[in-house]
PDB file of C-alpha atoms in Angstrom:
ATOM      1  CA  MET A   1       0.000   0.000   0.000  1.00 84.00           C
ATOM      2  CA  LEU A   2       1.159   3.474  -0.848  1.00 91.00           C
ATOM      3  CA  ILE A   3       0.297   6.766   0.894  1.00 95.00           C
ATOM      4  CA  ARG A   4       0.661   9.688  -1.517  1.00 94.00           C
ATOM      5  CA  GLN A   5      -0.611  13.167  -2.336  1.00 93.00           C
ATOM      6  CA  TRP A   6      -3.782  13.484  -4.402  1.00 92.00           C
ATOM      7  CA  LYS A   7      -3.410  14.126  -8.090  1.00 92.00           C
ATOM      8  CA  TYR A   8      -6.075  15.983 -10.020  1.00 92.00           C
ATOM      9  CA  GLU A   9      -6.974  12.795 -11.878  1.00 93.00           C
ATOM     10  CA  ASP A  10      -7.758  11.083  -8.522  1.00 94.00           C
ATOM     11  CA  ILE A  11     -10.644  13.433  -7.758  1.00 93.00           C
ATOM     12  CA  LEU A  12     -13.255  11.520  -9.783  1.00 91.00           C
ATOM     13  CA  LYS A  13     -12.505   8.258  -7.942  1.00 93.00           C
ATOM     14  CA  ILE A  14     -12.416  10.084  -4.604  1.00 93.00           C
ATOM     15  CA  SER A  15     -15.809  11.684  -5.307  1.00 92.00           C
ATOM     16  CA  GLN A  16     -17.286   8.279  -6.178  1.00 91.00           C
ATOM     17  CA  LEU A  17     -15.935   6.770  -2.957  1.00 92.00           C
ATOM     18  CA  GLU A  18     -17.188   9.814  -1.076  1.00 90.00           C
ATOM     19  CA  LYS A  19     -20.748   9.107  -2.326  1.00 89.00           C
ATOM     20  CA  GLU A  20     -20.508   5.454  -1.259  1.00 89.00           C
ATOM     21  CA  ILE A  21     -19.309   6.296   2.249  1.00 86.00           C
ATOM     22  CA  PHE A  22     -21.171   9.491   3.137  1.00 83.00           C
ATOM     23  CA  THR A  23     -24.297   9.230   0.897  1.00 70.00           C
ATOM     24  CA  ASP A  24     -26.289  12.410   1.683  1.00 71.00           C
ATOM     25  CA  GLU A  25     -23.349  14.444   2.984  1.00 78.00           C
ATOM     26  CA  ALA A  26     -20.783  13.533   0.354  1.00 82.00           C
ATOM     27  CA  TRP A  27     -18.532  16.219  -1.030  1.00 84.00           C
ATOM     28  CA  SER A  28     -19.247  16.624  -4.729  1.00 84.00           C
ATOM     29  CA  TYR A  29     -16.683  16.352  -7.500  1.00 85.00           C
ATOM     30  CA  LYS A  30     -16.938  20.131  -7.908  1.00 87.00           C
ATOM     31  CA  THR A  31     -16.252  20.766  -4.209  1.00 86.00           C
ATOM     32  CA  LEU A  32     -13.311  18.357  -4.148  1.00 90.00           C
ATOM     33  CA  ALA A  33     -11.850  19.923  -7.285  1.00 88.00           C
ATOM     34  CA  SER A  34     -12.218  23.442  -5.900  1.00 85.00           C
ATOM     35  CA  VAL A  35     -10.470  22.657  -2.586  1.00 87.00           C
ATOM     36  CA  PHE A  36      -7.770  20.748  -4.460  1.00 86.00           C
ATOM     37  CA  GLY A  37      -6.927  23.952  -6.304  1.00 81.00           C
ATOM     38  CA  THR A  38      -6.210  26.003  -3.175  1.00 89.00           C
ATOM     39  CA  SER A  39      -2.712  26.408  -1.771  1.00 90.00           C
ATOM     40  CA  SER A  40      -3.881  25.891   1.818  1.00 94.00           C
ATOM     41  CA  PHE A  41      -5.284  22.388   1.096  1.00 94.00           C
ATOM     42  CA  SER A  42      -3.396  19.095   1.012  1.00 95.00           C
ATOM     43  CA  GLY A  43      -4.987  15.756   0.223  1.00 95.00           C
ATOM     44  CA  VAL A  44      -3.510  12.316   0.727  1.00 96.00           C
ATOM     45  CA  LEU A  45      -4.752   8.902  -0.214  1.00 95.00           C
ATOM     46  CA  CYS A  46      -3.857   5.296   0.374  1.00 95.00           C
ATOM     47  CA  GLU A  47      -3.625   3.304  -2.817  1.00 94.00           C
ATOM     48  CA  ASP A  48      -3.694  -0.481  -3.131  1.00 92.00           C
ATOM     49  CA  CYS A  49      -2.940  -1.843  -6.606  1.00 90.00           C
ATOM     50  CA  GLY A  50      -4.392   1.284  -8.226  1.00 88.00           C
ATOM     51  CA  GLU A  51      -7.511   1.280  -6.028  1.00 92.00           C
ATOM     52  CA  ILE A  52      -8.137   4.074  -3.519  1.00 94.00           C
ATOM     53  CA  ALA A  53      -8.479   2.417  -0.124  1.00 95.00           C
ATOM     54  CA  GLY A  54      -8.741   5.621   1.903  1.00 94.00           C
ATOM     55  CA  TYR A  55      -8.199   9.347   1.683  1.00 95.00           C
ATOM     56  CA  GLY A  56      -8.274  12.570   3.619  1.00 95.00           C
ATOM     57  CA  GLY A  57      -7.661  16.267   3.352  1.00 95.00           C
ATOM     58  CA  VAL A  58      -6.406  19.045   5.586  1.00 96.00           C
ATOM     59  CA  THR A  59      -6.536  22.820   5.250  1.00 95.00           C
ATOM     60  CA  VAL A  60      -3.877  24.882   7.006  1.00 96.00           C
ATOM     61  CA  ALA A  61      -4.362  28.540   7.911  1.00 94.00           C
ATOM     62  CA  ALA A  62      -1.706  30.256  10.021  1.00 92.00           C
ATOM     63  CA  ASP A  63      -0.989  28.072  13.052  1.00 95.00           C
ATOM     64  CA  SER A  64      -4.042  25.805  12.902  1.00 96.00           C
ATOM     65  CA  ALA A  65      -5.359  23.147  10.565  1.00 97.00           C
ATOM     66  CA  ASP A  66      -8.715  21.519   9.895  1.00 96.00           C
ATOM     67  CA  VAL A  67      -9.197  17.963   8.694  1.00 96.00           C
ATOM     68  CA  GLY A  68     -12.026  18.368   6.208  1.00 87.00           C
ATOM     69  CA  ASN A  69     -12.663  14.731   5.542  1.00 86.00           C
ATOM     70  CA  ILE A  70     -11.150  11.341   6.147  1.00 92.00           C
ATOM     71  CA  ALA A  71     -12.592   8.089   4.855  1.00 91.00           C
ATOM     72  CA  VAL A  72     -11.696   4.452   4.329  1.00 94.00           C
ATOM     73  CA  ALA A  73     -13.433   2.153   1.840  1.00 93.00           C
ATOM     74  CA  GLU A  74     -15.531  -0.458   3.617  1.00 90.00           C
ATOM     75  CA  ASN A  75     -13.463  -3.461   2.501  1.00 91.00           C
ATOM     76  CA  TYR A  76     -10.260  -1.822   3.850  1.00 93.00           C
ATOM     77  CA  ARG A  77     -11.507  -0.818   7.311  1.00 91.00           C
ATOM     78  CA  ASN A  78      -9.732  -1.892  10.515  1.00 90.00           C
ATOM     79  CA  GLY A  79      -6.434  -2.356   8.684  1.00 91.00           C
ATOM     80  CA  GLY A  80      -4.619   0.791   9.811  1.00 93.00           C
ATOM     81  CA  ILE A  81      -5.359   2.890   6.740  1.00 95.00           C
ATOM     82  CA  GLY A  82      -7.315   5.548   8.619  1.00 94.00           C
ATOM     83  CA  THR A  83      -4.464   5.883  11.121  1.00 96.00           C
ATOM     84  CA  ALA A  84      -1.871   6.167   8.347  1.00 96.00           C
ATOM     85  CA  VAL A  85      -3.869   8.796   6.440  1.00 96.00           C
ATOM     86  CA  LEU A  86      -4.607  10.846   9.569  1.00 96.00           C
ATOM     87  CA  ASN A  87      -0.985  10.727  10.724  1.00 96.00           C
ATOM     88  CA  LYS A  88       0.188  11.873   7.282  1.00 96.00           C
ATOM     89  CA  LEU A  89      -2.309  14.765   7.325  1.00 97.00           C
ATOM     90  CA  CYS A  90      -0.970  15.831  10.732  1.00 97.00           C
ATOM     91  CA  GLU A  91       2.624  15.651   9.440  1.00 96.00           C
ATOM     92  CA  ILE A  92       1.703  17.854   6.484  1.00 96.00           C
ATOM     93  CA  ALA A  93      -0.111  20.333   8.731  1.00 97.00           C
ATOM     94  CA  GLN A  94       2.897  20.574  11.022  1.00 97.00           C
ATOM     95  CA  SER A  95       5.276  21.037   8.093  1.00 95.00           C
ATOM     96  CA  LYS A  96       3.105  23.976   6.947  1.00 95.00           C
ATOM     97  CA  GLY A  97       3.336  25.646  10.362  1.00 95.00           C
ATOM     98  CA  ALA A  98       0.230  24.366  12.137  1.00 97.00           C
ATOM     99  CA  GLU A  99       0.519  23.917  15.878  1.00 97.00           C
ATOM    100  CA  LYS A 100      -2.958  22.426  16.347  1.00 97.00           C
ATOM    101  CA  VAL A 101      -5.253  20.296  14.181  1.00 98.00           C
ATOM    102  CA  PHE A 102      -9.046  20.297  14.519  1.00 97.00           C
ATOM    103  CA  LEU A 103     -11.699  17.961  13.161  1.00 96.00           C
ATOM    104  CA  GLU A 104     -15.415  17.364  13.554  1.00 94.00           C
ATOM    105  CA  VAL A 105     -17.068  13.998  14.064  1.00 94.00           C
ATOM    106  CA  ARG A 106     -20.668  12.842  14.447  1.00 92.00           C
ATOM    107  CA  VAL A 107     -21.385  11.920  18.062  1.00 94.00           C
ATOM    108  CA  SER A 108     -22.720   8.565  16.815  1.00 94.00           C
ATOM    109  CA  ASN A 109     -19.522   7.690  14.906  1.00 91.00           C
ATOM    110  CA  CYS A 110     -17.791   5.613  17.570  1.00 92.00           C
ATOM    111  CA  ALA A 111     -15.328   4.008  15.148  1.00 90.00           C
ATOM    112  CA  ALA A 112     -14.035   7.399  13.995  1.00 91.00           C
ATOM    113  CA  MET A 113     -13.827   8.720  17.564  1.00 94.00           C
ATOM    114  CA  LYS A 114     -11.815   5.660  18.566  1.00 94.00           C
ATOM    115  CA  LEU A 115      -9.387   6.344  15.706  1.00 94.00           C
ATOM    116  CA  TYR A 116      -9.065  10.018  16.604  1.00 96.00           C
ATOM    117  CA  LEU A 117      -8.469   9.283  20.294  1.00 96.00           C
ATOM    118  CA  LYS A 118      -5.844   6.672  19.353  1.00 95.00           C
ATOM    119  CA  CYS A 119      -4.092   9.311  17.225  1.00 95.00           C
ATOM    120  CA  GLY A 120      -3.950  11.809  20.106  1.00 96.00           C
ATOM    121  CA  PHE A 121      -7.050  13.922  19.500  1.00 97.00           C
ATOM    122  CA  VAL A 122      -9.191  15.028  22.442  1.00 97.00           C
ATOM    123  CA  GLY A 123     -12.727  16.350  22.608  1.00 95.00           C
ATOM    124  CA  VAL A 124     -12.908  20.135  22.855  1.00 96.00           C
ATOM    125  CA  TYR A 125     -16.610  20.987  22.612  1.00 95.00           C
ATOM    126  CA  ALA A 126     -19.858  19.911  20.948  1.00 94.00           C
ATOM    127  CA  ARG A 127     -21.837  21.682  18.241  1.00 94.00           C
ATOM    128  CA  THR A 128     -25.514  20.955  18.687  1.00 94.00           C
ATOM    129  CA  ARG A 129     -27.646  20.039  15.693  1.00 93.00           C
ATOM    130  CA  TYR A 130     -24.637  20.541  13.419  1.00 88.00           C
ATOM    131  CA  TYR A 131     -25.490  18.037  10.701  1.00 87.00           C
ATOM    132  CA  PRO A 132     -28.462  18.370   8.310  1.00 85.00           C
ATOM    133  CA  ASP A 133     -30.286  15.534  10.078  1.00 87.00           C
ATOM    134  CA  GLY A 134     -29.954  17.354  13.424  1.00 91.00           C
ATOM    135  CA  GLU A 135     -27.190  15.201  14.909  1.00 91.00           C
ATOM    136  CA  ASP A 136     -24.578  16.880  17.082  1.00 94.00           C
ATOM    137  CA  CYS A 137     -20.873  16.854  16.314  1.00 94.00           C
ATOM    138  CA  LEU A 138     -17.892  16.722  18.600  1.00 96.00           C
ATOM    139  CA  VAL A 139     -15.024  19.050  17.760  1.00 96.00           C
ATOM    140  CA  MET A 140     -11.721  17.357  18.519  1.00 97.00           C
ATOM    141  CA  ALA A 141      -8.192  18.770  18.516  1.00 98.00           C
ATOM    142  CA  LYS A 142      -4.605  17.618  18.653  1.00 98.00           C
ATOM    143  CA  ASN A 143      -1.557  19.683  19.563  1.00 97.00           C
ATOM    144  CA  LEU A 144       1.301  19.062  17.148  1.00 95.00           C
TER     145      LEU A 144
END
């Protein structure tokens, strides 16, 4: 397996995987392409024999960074890909001057919270009724 930066030609496959994983809240091809084109954004993916197994993106502004999305294809879950992608995003954020990384997670997403806690993130505060369906999110942060 290979962890590498996104290429523009990866965005179509990423958007398709995004729809499979997040259904109603998936980032569109257009959104992914527009963030890809900004200098503050970095995207990484895990590739297995040409197939995207997982991906994520981080935006860095001044001394903080935000993980915009992180996902692992269903047939690759629980194999360390999420950890590898998240750790790489944190490395990139730190190399760009970030001292702290933030992310948001649904309060019902126990698997993601477990990953984030394992990678050194801690809960900071909740945002009530944050998602379109009314579910709350937990904002988590990690000092780099």
